[in-house]
Amino acid sequence: MTNRFTNNTPNIIKAIALLVASSSPMLAMASDPYSRVTDQEDGTVSLEMCQRTFKPTDGNGPRIHLVSAIHIADQSFYQAMQTLLDGYDTVLFEGVKPAGFDAIDPNTSDLDKAQATRDRLDLLIGIADQFFASTGRLPENFDDLIKNADPQIATMVKSIQVDAWGQPLKTSTVRTSTIVEVDDNVTKEEITKNTIAFTSMGADHKPGGKGVNADIVRTSESYLPTDKRKPAPQGIQGQLAKAMNVSFQLDEMDSSKSNWVNADIDIKELNERLSAQGGDDTMILEMIQGETWQTKMIGMVLNFVSGSPQLSSIMKIVMMDVLAAAETSDIMNQIGPAGDVILHGRNDIVIEYLNEQLENNPNQDDIGIFYGAAHMSGLEETILSMGYEFESNDWAQAMVVDTNKMGIPAAQVQMMRGMLKNTMEQSFEALMESQED
């Protein structure tokens, strides 16, 4: 350990605390926590996440398992969670969905069906853009998209090949080219336009038409073979995972299996609810996705951290302590309307999905709810009011650090953690103030 590092420890810890605070899950107060940090005598520090099981008081019905998720953790945690959750009859999982993904109510008006179809076509165009970014070409049709896309994207596409009236969507591609002269008597074909379009025939299922009967068409940008692929910006959670040498949940877990159900809000509805509450409907999501200047600045710092095993380990311990401390803090009260929408509003949606499962599939043995620890206290309260009672707790290690391998004296590690605890509240307050500006 160099003197320079030691002398700058207070500033480093404060900076890391703010970085972690700005990207940690926002946890609600709970009498029985769903996350905890344990310090072993051998010098290892671990973050553990709870799996809490409830059983029906009358013995009739499935057990419900509240399984705490965390979006960045050691790979072994996700492997264990995959095995656990795959063993349940149904898994209701967290993940804000793109607009156009949810099933469309067949009883809604034709006007609403037209808008829902537009959302679905916009989603398909976005998927086509991603397909080009990963493969260097546009898909030929649905079969090509399903066969060659990421498995989870392919599963999504399988469920959105029809419009709101239940009619198959049509795909069409346009390629135009011109013959250009390379040298004397040497020519080649040069593609000048390359697009894919998705089309619905509207309410009357016929070409043309007006109003709700009009065709609804969405066409992609023109992608040429010479175009450079532009990968999406890495979100702050992915950047943190890299800096701490851990894994990102979306990269490790397969939620495309038939027993997994996305029980979350879609992005369009989330934005509408945030706007209705007077909250900022873009800032939070853009930060998570890596699109704000603040996130880009944080990314520069995280890149620096990822190059130092010592800083990386410190940040990992900081993350553990932040999660454990935040669960007993009042951060959700500080967030205001956005917190109500992000936490309580989405909890209501999970319970709707749960009630559907209990009503339509009463013979199941086990239903898992795989959501962030932020949501678990409220979900537990509701489940207990539904005629369920506590059965058991199990804990799984999400992140582990061996402080003996950090190259920092144990006393200094403890000093750093103590400084973190003293500055954590100020870090959260600074985060809240930055979000209000």
Short mmCIF file of C-alpha atoms in Angstrom, two decimals:
data_model
loop_
_atom_site.label_atom_id
_atom_site.label_comp_id
_atom_site.label_asym_id
_atom_site.label_seq_id
_atom_site.Cartn_x
_atom_site.Cartn_y
_atom_site.Cartn_z
CA MET A 1 0.00 0.00 0.00
CA THR A 2 1.48 3.29 -1.06
CA ASN A 3 1.37 6.43 1.04
CA ARG A 4 -0.50 8.18 -1.74
CA PHE A 5 -3.32 5.63 -1.55
CA THR A 6 -3.38 5.78 2.24
CA ASN A 7 -3.43 9.58 2.36
CA ASN A 8 -6.26 9.74 -0.15
CA THR A 9 -8.37 7.02 1.48
CA PRO A 10 -11.04 9.41 2.90
CA ASN A 11 -11.68 10.98 -0.50
CA ILE A 12 -11.64 7.63 -2.27
CA ILE A 13 -14.14 6.12 0.16
CA LYS A 14 -16.46 9.13 -0.07
CA ALA A 15 -16.35 9.03 -3.86
CA ILE A 16 -17.04 5.31 -3.97
CA ALA A 17 -19.88 5.71 -1.45
CA LEU A 18 -21.59 8.26 -3.64
CA LEU A 19 -21.08 6.15 -6.75
CA VAL A 20 -22.58 3.09 -5.10
CA ALA A 21 -25.41 5.12 -3.58
CA SER A 22 -26.30 6.48 -7.00
CA SER A 23 -26.79 3.00 -8.44
CA SER A 24 -27.86 0.78 -5.54
CA PRO A 25 -31.36 -0.63 -5.28
CA MET A 26 -33.54 1.68 -3.17
CA LEU A 27 -34.54 -0.40 -0.17
CA ALA A 28 -37.54 0.01 2.06
CA MET A 29 -37.55 -0.35 5.83
CA ALA A 30 -38.39 -3.86 7.03
CA SER A 31 -38.55 -5.40 10.50
CA ASP A 32 -36.99 -8.64 9.23
CA PRO A 33 -34.41 -7.78 6.57
CA TYR A 34 -34.01 -9.48 3.23
CA SER A 35 -30.30 -8.70 3.02
CA ARG A 36 -27.46 -8.81 5.55
CA VAL A 37 -23.70 -8.50 5.74
CA THR A 38 -21.75 -11.09 7.71
CA ASP A 39 -18.13 -10.85 8.87
CA GLN A 40 -16.40 -14.19 9.42
CA GLU A 41 -13.47 -14.79 11.74
CA ASP A 42 -11.38 -15.89 8.77
CA GLY A 43 -11.56 -12.38 7.30
CA THR A 44 -14.23 -12.94 4.66
CA VAL A 45 -17.09 -10.48 4.31
CA SER A 46 -20.26 -11.55 2.52
CA LEU A 47 -23.58 -10.10 1.45
CA GLU A 48 -26.41 -12.58 1.86
CA MET A 49 -29.87 -12.39 0.33
CA CYS A 50 -32.94 -13.95 1.92
CA GLN A 51 -35.37 -16.49 0.49
CA ARG A 52 -38.48 -16.33 2.68
CA THR A 53 -41.19 -18.96 2.36
CA PHE A 54 -44.87 -18.59 3.28
CA LYS A 55 -47.50 -21.31 3.46
CA PRO A 56 -51.31 -21.08 3.39
CA THR A 57 -52.72 -21.12 6.91
CA ASP A 58 -55.49 -23.55 5.90
CA GLY A 59 -53.10 -25.85 4.06
CA ASN A 60 -54.79 -25.28 0.71
CA GLY A 61 -52.76 -23.70 -2.04
CA PRO A 62 -49.15 -23.31 -3.14
CA ARG A 63 -46.30 -22.07 -1.02
CA ILE A 64 -45.04 -18.61 -1.95
CA HIS A 65 -41.31 -17.90 -1.92
CA LEU A 66 -40.04 -14.33 -1.78
CA VAL A 67 -36.57 -14.65 -3.31
CA SER A 68 -34.47 -11.50 -3.00
CA ALA A 69 -32.77 -10.45 -6.21
CA ILE A 70 -29.76 -8.23 -6.70
CA HIS A 71 -28.77 -7.03 -10.15
CA ILE A 72 -25.00 -7.38 -9.68
CA ALA A 73 -23.47 -10.25 -7.72
CA ASP A 74 -20.99 -13.11 -7.88
CA GLN A 75 -21.67 -15.55 -10.70
CA SER A 76 -22.17 -18.40 -8.22
CA PHE A 77 -25.18 -16.56 -6.75
CA TYR A 78 -26.96 -16.46 -10.10
CA GLN A 79 -26.17 -20.09 -10.75
CA ALA A 80 -27.72 -21.04 -7.41
CA MET A 81 -30.77 -18.83 -8.02
CA GLN A 82 -31.32 -20.29 -11.49
CA THR A 83 -31.36 -23.81 -10.07
CA LEU A 84 -33.66 -22.80 -7.20
CA LEU A 85 -36.17 -20.88 -9.29
CA ASP A 86 -36.31 -23.39 -12.13
CA GLY A 87 -37.63 -25.88 -9.57
CA TYR A 88 -40.76 -23.78 -8.87
CA ASP A 89 -43.97 -24.18 -10.82
CA THR A 90 -44.05 -20.45 -11.60
CA VAL A 91 -41.52 -17.64 -11.20
CA LEU A 92 -42.82 -14.05 -11.18
CA PHE A 93 -39.78 -11.94 -11.92
CA GLU A 94 -38.75 -8.30 -11.98
CA GLY A 95 -37.85 -6.43 -15.16
CA VAL A 96 -39.40 -3.27 -16.56
CA LYS A 97 -40.80 -4.34 -19.94
CA PRO A 98 -40.71 -2.50 -23.23
CA ALA A 99 -44.01 -1.02 -24.40
CA GLY A 100 -45.82 -3.41 -26.71
CA PHE A 101 -44.72 -6.61 -25.00
CA ASP A 102 -47.69 -7.32 -22.73
CA ALA A 103 -50.71 -9.29 -23.87
CA ILE A 104 -53.40 -7.00 -25.25
CA ASP A 105 -56.91 -7.09 -23.79
CA PRO A 106 -59.21 -8.42 -26.56
CA ASN A 107 -62.12 -6.48 -25.07
CA THR A 108 -60.50 -3.05 -25.38
CA SER A 109 -61.71 -0.57 -28.02
CA ASP A 110 -60.42 -0.57 -31.60
CA LEU A 111 -58.86 2.83 -30.93
CA ASP A 112 -56.88 1.41 -28.01
CA LYS A 113 -56.01 -1.67 -30.04
CA ALA A 114 -54.57 0.55 -32.77
CA GLN A 115 -52.32 2.29 -30.24
CA ALA A 116 -51.28 -1.02 -28.67
CA THR A 117 -50.38 -2.29 -32.14
CA ARG A 118 -48.27 0.82 -32.82
CA ASP A 119 -46.41 0.18 -29.57
CA ARG A 120 -45.81 -3.44 -30.61
CA LEU A 121 -44.50 -2.46 -34.03
CA ASP A 122 -42.20 0.13 -32.46
CA LEU A 123 -40.86 -2.62 -30.20
CA LEU A 124 -40.21 -4.87 -33.19
CA ILE A 125 -38.32 -2.09 -34.96
CA GLY A 126 -36.18 -1.66 -31.85
CA ILE A 127 -35.48 -5.39 -31.82
CA ALA A 128 -34.52 -5.25 -35.50
CA ASP A 129 -32.09 -2.43 -34.69
CA GLN A 130 -30.53 -4.58 -31.95
CA PHE A 131 -30.33 -7.50 -34.37
CA PHE A 132 -28.27 -5.37 -36.77
CA ALA A 133 -26.04 -4.18 -33.92
CA SER A 134 -25.23 -7.78 -32.97
CA THR A 135 -25.14 -9.48 -36.39
CA GLY A 136 -24.31 -6.75 -38.89
CA ARG A 137 -27.49 -7.34 -40.90
CA LEU A 138 -31.24 -6.88 -40.64
CA PRO A 139 -33.48 -9.93 -40.14
CA GLU A 140 -35.25 -11.31 -43.22
CA ASN A 141 -38.49 -12.16 -41.39
CA PHE A 142 -39.83 -13.43 -38.07
CA ASP A 143 -38.32 -16.89 -38.55
CA ASP A 144 -34.86 -15.42 -39.13
CA LEU A 145 -35.26 -13.12 -36.12
CA ILE A 146 -36.33 -15.94 -33.81
CA LYS A 147 -33.65 -18.34 -35.03
CA ASN A 148 -30.70 -15.96 -34.84
CA ALA A 149 -31.52 -13.49 -32.04
CA ASP A 150 -30.51 -13.80 -28.40
CA PRO A 151 -32.68 -16.57 -26.83
CA GLN A 152 -34.47 -14.19 -24.49
CA ILE A 153 -35.20 -11.77 -27.36
CA ALA A 154 -36.36 -14.71 -29.47
CA THR A 155 -38.80 -15.74 -26.74
CA MET A 156 -40.16 -12.19 -26.66
CA VAL A 157 -40.59 -12.09 -30.45
CA LYS A 158 -42.52 -15.38 -30.43
CA SER A 159 -45.21 -13.74 -28.28
CA ILE A 160 -45.61 -10.52 -30.31
CA GLN A 161 -46.10 -11.76 -33.88
CA VAL A 162 -49.78 -10.73 -33.95
CA ASP A 163 -51.49 -7.37 -33.74
CA ALA A 164 -54.06 -6.30 -31.15
CA TRP A 165 -56.83 -7.92 -33.22
CA GLY A 166 -55.04 -11.26 -33.11
CA GLN A 167 -54.00 -11.15 -36.78
CA PRO A 168 -50.47 -12.13 -37.87
CA LEU A 169 -48.16 -9.21 -38.51
CA LYS A 170 -46.53 -9.07 -41.91
CA THR A 171 -42.86 -8.45 -42.58
CA SER A 172 -41.32 -7.04 -45.74
CA THR A 173 -37.80 -6.08 -46.69
CA VAL A 174 -36.66 -3.48 -49.19
CA ARG A 175 -33.24 -3.61 -50.79
CA THR A 176 -32.21 -1.35 -53.62
CA SER A 177 -28.85 -1.31 -55.30
CA THR A 178 -26.98 0.29 -58.13
CA ILE A 179 -24.17 -0.88 -60.36
CA VAL A 180 -21.02 1.17 -59.90
CA GLU A 181 -17.83 1.12 -61.96
CA VAL A 182 -14.74 0.08 -60.07
CA ASP A 183 -12.22 0.04 -62.92
CA ASP A 184 -12.41 -0.22 -66.67
CA ASN A 185 -14.82 -3.03 -67.51
CA VAL A 186 -15.15 -3.90 -63.79
CA THR A 187 -18.39 -3.17 -61.97
CA LYS A 188 -19.98 -4.18 -58.72
CA GLU A 189 -23.39 -4.04 -57.10
CA GLU A 190 -23.64 -1.49 -54.30
CA ILE A 191 -26.61 -1.60 -51.95
CA THR A 192 -28.16 1.84 -51.50
CA LYS A 193 -31.14 1.04 -49.27
CA ASN A 194 -31.85 -1.82 -46.86
CA THR A 195 -34.88 -1.82 -44.54
CA ILE A 196 -37.37 -4.12 -42.86
CA ALA A 197 -41.01 -3.19 -42.18
CA PHE A 198 -43.69 -4.66 -39.91
CA THR A 199 -47.34 -4.18 -40.91
CA SER A 200 -50.80 -4.65 -39.38
CA MET A 201 -53.89 -4.46 -41.62
CA GLY A 202 -55.88 -2.67 -38.92
CA ALA A 203 -59.29 -3.48 -37.48
CA ASP A 204 -60.79 -4.72 -40.75
CA HIS A 205 -57.84 -7.02 -41.56
CA LYS A 206 -57.77 -5.60 -45.11
CA PRO A 207 -55.20 -3.51 -46.98
CA GLY A 208 -55.73 0.24 -46.94
CA GLY A 209 -58.64 1.67 -45.00
CA LYS A 210 -59.16 4.73 -42.84
CA GLY A 211 -59.25 5.39 -39.10
CA VAL A 212 -58.93 2.20 -37.07
CA ASN A 213 -59.12 0.21 -40.33
CA ALA A 214 -55.99 1.87 -41.73
CA ASP A 215 -52.85 -0.16 -42.17
CA ILE A 216 -50.27 0.43 -39.43
CA VAL A 217 -46.70 0.27 -40.71
CA ARG A 218 -43.34 0.75 -39.05
CA THR A 219 -40.16 0.72 -41.11
CA SER A 220 -36.61 0.47 -39.83
CA GLU A 221 -33.78 2.77 -40.67
CA SER A 222 -31.84 1.85 -43.76
CA TYR A 223 -28.78 -0.16 -42.76
CA LEU A 224 -26.02 -0.65 -45.30
CA PRO A 225 -23.28 -3.29 -45.16
CA THR A 226 -20.73 -0.51 -44.68
CA ASP A 227 -22.52 0.96 -41.65
CA LYS A 228 -20.72 0.66 -38.36
CA ARG A 229 -22.56 -1.17 -35.62
CA LYS A 230 -23.34 1.00 -32.63
CA PRO A 231 -23.63 -0.98 -29.40
CA ALA A 232 -26.01 0.38 -26.79
CA PRO A 233 -24.36 2.33 -23.95
CA GLN A 234 -23.56 0.20 -20.94
CA GLY A 235 -25.84 1.01 -18.01
CA ILE A 236 -24.50 1.97 -14.62
CA GLN A 237 -25.23 -1.47 -13.17
CA GLY A 238 -23.15 -3.14 -15.85
CA GLN A 239 -20.34 -0.67 -15.24
CA LEU A 240 -20.45 -1.37 -11.52
CA ALA A 241 -20.33 -5.11 -12.17
CA LYS A 242 -17.20 -4.69 -14.24
CA ALA A 243 -15.56 -2.42 -11.65
CA MET A 244 -16.22 -4.91 -8.84
CA ASN A 245 -15.35 -7.98 -10.92
CA VAL A 246 -18.81 -9.47 -10.44
CA SER A 247 -21.59 -10.49 -12.83
CA PHE A 248 -24.68 -8.72 -14.15
CA GLN A 249 -27.97 -10.54 -13.62
CA LEU A 250 -29.23 -10.11 -17.18
CA ASP A 251 -26.05 -11.72 -18.51
CA GLU A 252 -26.23 -14.72 -16.21
CA MET A 253 -29.86 -15.76 -15.77
CA ASP A 254 -32.24 -17.32 -18.28
CA SER A 255 -35.75 -15.96 -17.82
CA SER A 256 -37.03 -17.29 -21.16
CA LYS A 257 -38.19 -20.60 -19.71
CA SER A 258 -41.88 -21.41 -19.81
CA ASN A 259 -42.40 -21.18 -16.05
CA TRP A 260 -40.91 -17.67 -15.84
CA VAL A 261 -43.41 -14.79 -16.05
CA ASN A 262 -42.36 -11.15 -16.31
CA ALA A 263 -44.56 -9.61 -13.61
CA ASP A 264 -43.54 -5.98 -13.97
CA ILE A 265 -44.69 -2.70 -15.46
CA ASP A 266 -43.92 -1.64 -19.02
CA ILE A 267 -41.75 1.38 -19.73
CA LYS A 268 -44.55 3.45 -21.25
CA GLU A 269 -46.85 3.00 -18.26
CA LEU A 270 -43.98 3.67 -15.88
CA ASN A 271 -43.22 6.96 -17.60
CA GLU A 272 -46.90 7.94 -17.55
CA ARG A 273 -47.19 7.18 -13.84
CA LEU A 274 -44.04 9.11 -13.01
CA SER A 275 -45.31 12.11 -14.98
CA ALA A 276 -48.71 11.93 -13.28
CA GLN A 277 -47.00 12.00 -9.88
CA GLY A 278 -44.90 15.00 -10.85
CA GLY A 279 -41.73 12.93 -10.98
CA ASP A 280 -38.97 13.00 -13.58
CA ASP A 281 -39.98 10.36 -16.10
CA THR A 282 -36.63 10.23 -17.87
CA MET A 283 -33.78 10.90 -15.44
CA ILE A 284 -33.90 7.64 -13.47
CA LEU A 285 -34.26 5.39 -16.49
CA GLU A 286 -31.63 7.23 -18.51
CA MET A 287 -29.19 6.93 -15.62
CA ILE A 288 -29.77 3.19 -15.31
CA GLN A 289 -29.32 2.81 -19.08
CA GLY A 290 -26.12 4.86 -19.11
CA GLU A 291 -27.45 7.78 -21.15
CA THR A 292 -26.95 10.74 -18.79
CA TRP A 293 -23.81 12.83 -18.51
CA GLN A 294 -23.69 11.97 -14.80
CA THR A 295 -23.56 8.27 -15.65
CA LYS A 296 -20.85 8.83 -18.23
CA MET A 297 -18.77 10.68 -15.64
CA ILE A 298 -19.35 7.88 -13.15
CA GLY A 299 -18.32 5.43 -15.86
CA MET A 300 -14.95 7.14 -16.19
CA VAL A 301 -14.34 6.73 -12.47
CA LEU A 302 -15.50 3.10 -12.57
CA ASN A 303 -13.10 2.36 -15.39
CA PHE A 304 -10.30 3.67 -13.19
CA VAL A 305 -11.50 1.56 -10.25
CA SER A 306 -11.68 -1.60 -12.38
CA GLY A 307 -7.96 -1.30 -13.05
CA SER A 308 -7.07 -1.58 -9.35
CA PRO A 309 -7.79 -4.86 -7.49
CA GLN A 310 -7.64 -2.95 -4.19
CA LEU A 311 -10.16 -0.31 -5.22
CA SER A 312 -12.35 -2.99 -6.78
CA SER A 313 -12.45 -4.95 -3.51
CA ILE A 314 -13.13 -1.79 -1.51
CA MET A 315 -16.04 -0.92 -3.77
CA LYS A 316 -17.45 -4.42 -3.39
CA ILE A 317 -17.39 -4.15 0.41
CA VAL A 318 -18.89 -0.67 0.15
CA MET A 319 -21.73 -2.08 -1.92
CA MET A 320 -22.41 -4.73 0.69
CA ASP A 321 -22.52 -2.21 3.52
CA VAL A 322 -24.65 0.19 1.48
CA LEU A 323 -27.29 -2.46 0.88
CA ALA A 324 -27.38 -3.53 4.50
CA ALA A 325 -27.54 0.08 5.77
CA ALA A 326 -30.08 1.23 3.21
CA GLU A 327 -32.62 -1.37 4.26
CA THR A 328 -33.07 0.41 7.61
CA SER A 329 -32.86 3.94 6.17
CA ASP A 330 -35.66 6.29 5.08
CA ILE A 331 -34.35 6.76 1.56
CA MET A 332 -37.69 5.86 -0.02
CA ASN A 333 -39.34 8.71 1.89
CA GLN A 334 -36.71 11.09 0.48
CA ILE A 335 -37.34 10.04 -3.11
CA GLY A 336 -40.97 11.17 -3.04
CA PRO A 337 -43.44 10.46 -5.87
CA ALA A 338 -40.93 8.51 -7.95
CA GLY A 339 -40.34 6.14 -5.04
CA ASP A 340 -44.06 5.52 -4.69
CA VAL A 341 -44.37 4.58 -8.36
CA ILE A 342 -41.16 2.54 -8.58
CA LEU A 343 -41.79 0.63 -5.36
CA HIS A 344 -45.45 0.48 -4.35
CA GLY A 345 -46.95 0.75 -7.83
CA ARG A 346 -44.90 -2.17 -9.10
CA ASN A 347 -45.67 -4.20 -5.98
CA ASP A 348 -49.36 -3.85 -6.84
CA ILE A 349 -48.63 -5.28 -10.28
CA VAL A 350 -46.78 -8.28 -8.80
CA ILE A 351 -49.76 -9.03 -6.55
CA GLU A 352 -52.10 -8.87 -9.57
CA TYR A 353 -49.97 -11.50 -11.31
CA LEU A 354 -49.85 -13.57 -8.12
CA ASN A 355 -53.64 -13.51 -7.75
CA GLU A 356 -53.98 -14.62 -11.37
CA GLN A 357 -51.76 -17.61 -10.67
CA LEU A 358 -53.63 -18.52 -7.49
CA GLU A 359 -56.95 -18.30 -9.31
CA ASN A 360 -56.05 -19.95 -12.59
CA ASN A 361 -53.49 -22.52 -11.38
CA PRO A 362 -54.52 -23.47 -7.82
CA ASN A 363 -52.85 -26.89 -7.95
CA GLN A 364 -49.30 -25.53 -8.09
CA ASP A 365 -46.96 -26.43 -5.25
CA ASP A 366 -44.54 -23.50 -5.34
CA ILE A 367 -44.66 -19.94 -6.69
CA GLY A 368 -41.50 -17.86 -6.55
CA ILE A 369 -41.34 -14.07 -6.65
CA PHE A 370 -37.86 -12.99 -7.74
CA TYR A 371 -37.69 -9.26 -7.04
CA GLY A 372 -35.30 -6.77 -5.50
CA ALA A 373 -35.14 -6.58 -1.72
CA ALA A 374 -36.70 -3.12 -1.95
CA HIS A 375 -40.04 -4.71 -2.71
CA MET A 376 -40.06 -7.59 -0.25
CA SER A 377 -41.33 -5.87 2.89
CA GLY A 378 -44.47 -4.61 1.14
CA LEU A 379 -45.02 -7.89 -0.69
CA GLU A 380 -44.66 -9.82 2.57
CA GLU A 381 -47.27 -7.64 4.26
CA THR A 382 -49.76 -8.27 1.47
CA ILE A 383 -49.09 -12.01 1.31
CA LEU A 384 -49.66 -12.34 5.06
CA SER A 385 -53.02 -10.58 4.62
CA MET A 386 -53.99 -13.13 1.95
CA GLY A 387 -54.21 -16.02 4.39
CA TYR A 388 -50.54 -17.01 4.45
CA GLU A 389 -48.09 -17.43 7.33
CA PHE A 390 -44.32 -17.50 7.67
CA GLU A 391 -42.65 -20.90 7.21
CA SER A 392 -38.89 -20.49 6.85
CA ASN A 393 -35.88 -18.37 5.93
CA ASP A 394 -32.93 -19.43 3.81
CA TRP A 395 -29.92 -17.27 2.96
CA ALA A 396 -27.67 -17.29 -0.10
CA GLN A 397 -24.31 -15.59 -0.53
CA ALA A 398 -24.55 -12.92 -3.21
CA MET A 399 -21.07 -11.38 -2.90
CA VAL A 400 -17.96 -12.39 -0.99
CA VAL A 401 -14.67 -10.60 -0.36
CA ASP A 402 -11.65 -12.14 1.34
CA THR A 403 -10.06 -9.15 3.08
CA ASN A 404 -6.85 -11.16 3.58
CA LYS A 405 -6.26 -10.94 -0.18
CA MET A 406 -6.84 -7.20 -0.52
CA GLY A 407 -3.28 -6.19 0.26
CA ILE A 408 -4.56 -3.75 2.87
CA PRO A 409 -4.07 -4.16 6.63
CA ALA A 410 -7.20 -5.38 8.41
CA ALA A 411 -7.26 -2.28 10.63
CA GLN A 412 -7.32 -0.04 7.57
CA VAL A 413 -10.15 -2.04 6.01
CA GLN A 414 -12.20 -1.55 9.17
CA MET A 415 -11.33 2.15 9.20
CA MET A 416 -12.56 2.51 5.65
CA ARG A 417 -15.84 0.77 6.46
CA GLY A 418 -16.29 2.96 9.51
CA MET A 419 -15.74 6.08 7.43
CA LEU A 420 -18.28 4.76 4.95
CA LYS A 421 -20.93 4.35 7.62
CA ASN A 422 -20.32 7.88 8.85
CA THR A 423 -20.60 9.37 5.35
CA MET A 424 -23.36 7.17 3.91
CA GLU A 425 -26.25 9.40 4.95
CA GLN A 426 -24.55 12.45 3.42
CA SER A 427 -23.96 10.46 0.22
CA PHE A 428 -27.63 9.58 -0.08
CA GLU A 429 -28.61 13.18 0.62
CA ALA A 430 -26.22 14.38 -2.08
CA LEU A 431 -27.75 11.89 -4.50
CA MET A 432 -31.26 13.13 -3.75
CA GLU A 433 -30.19 16.75 -4.26
CA SER A 434 -28.56 15.91 -7.59
CA GLN A 435 -31.75 14.25 -8.79
CA GLU A 436 -33.81 17.32 -7.89
CA ASP A 437 -31.59 19.70 -9.90
#
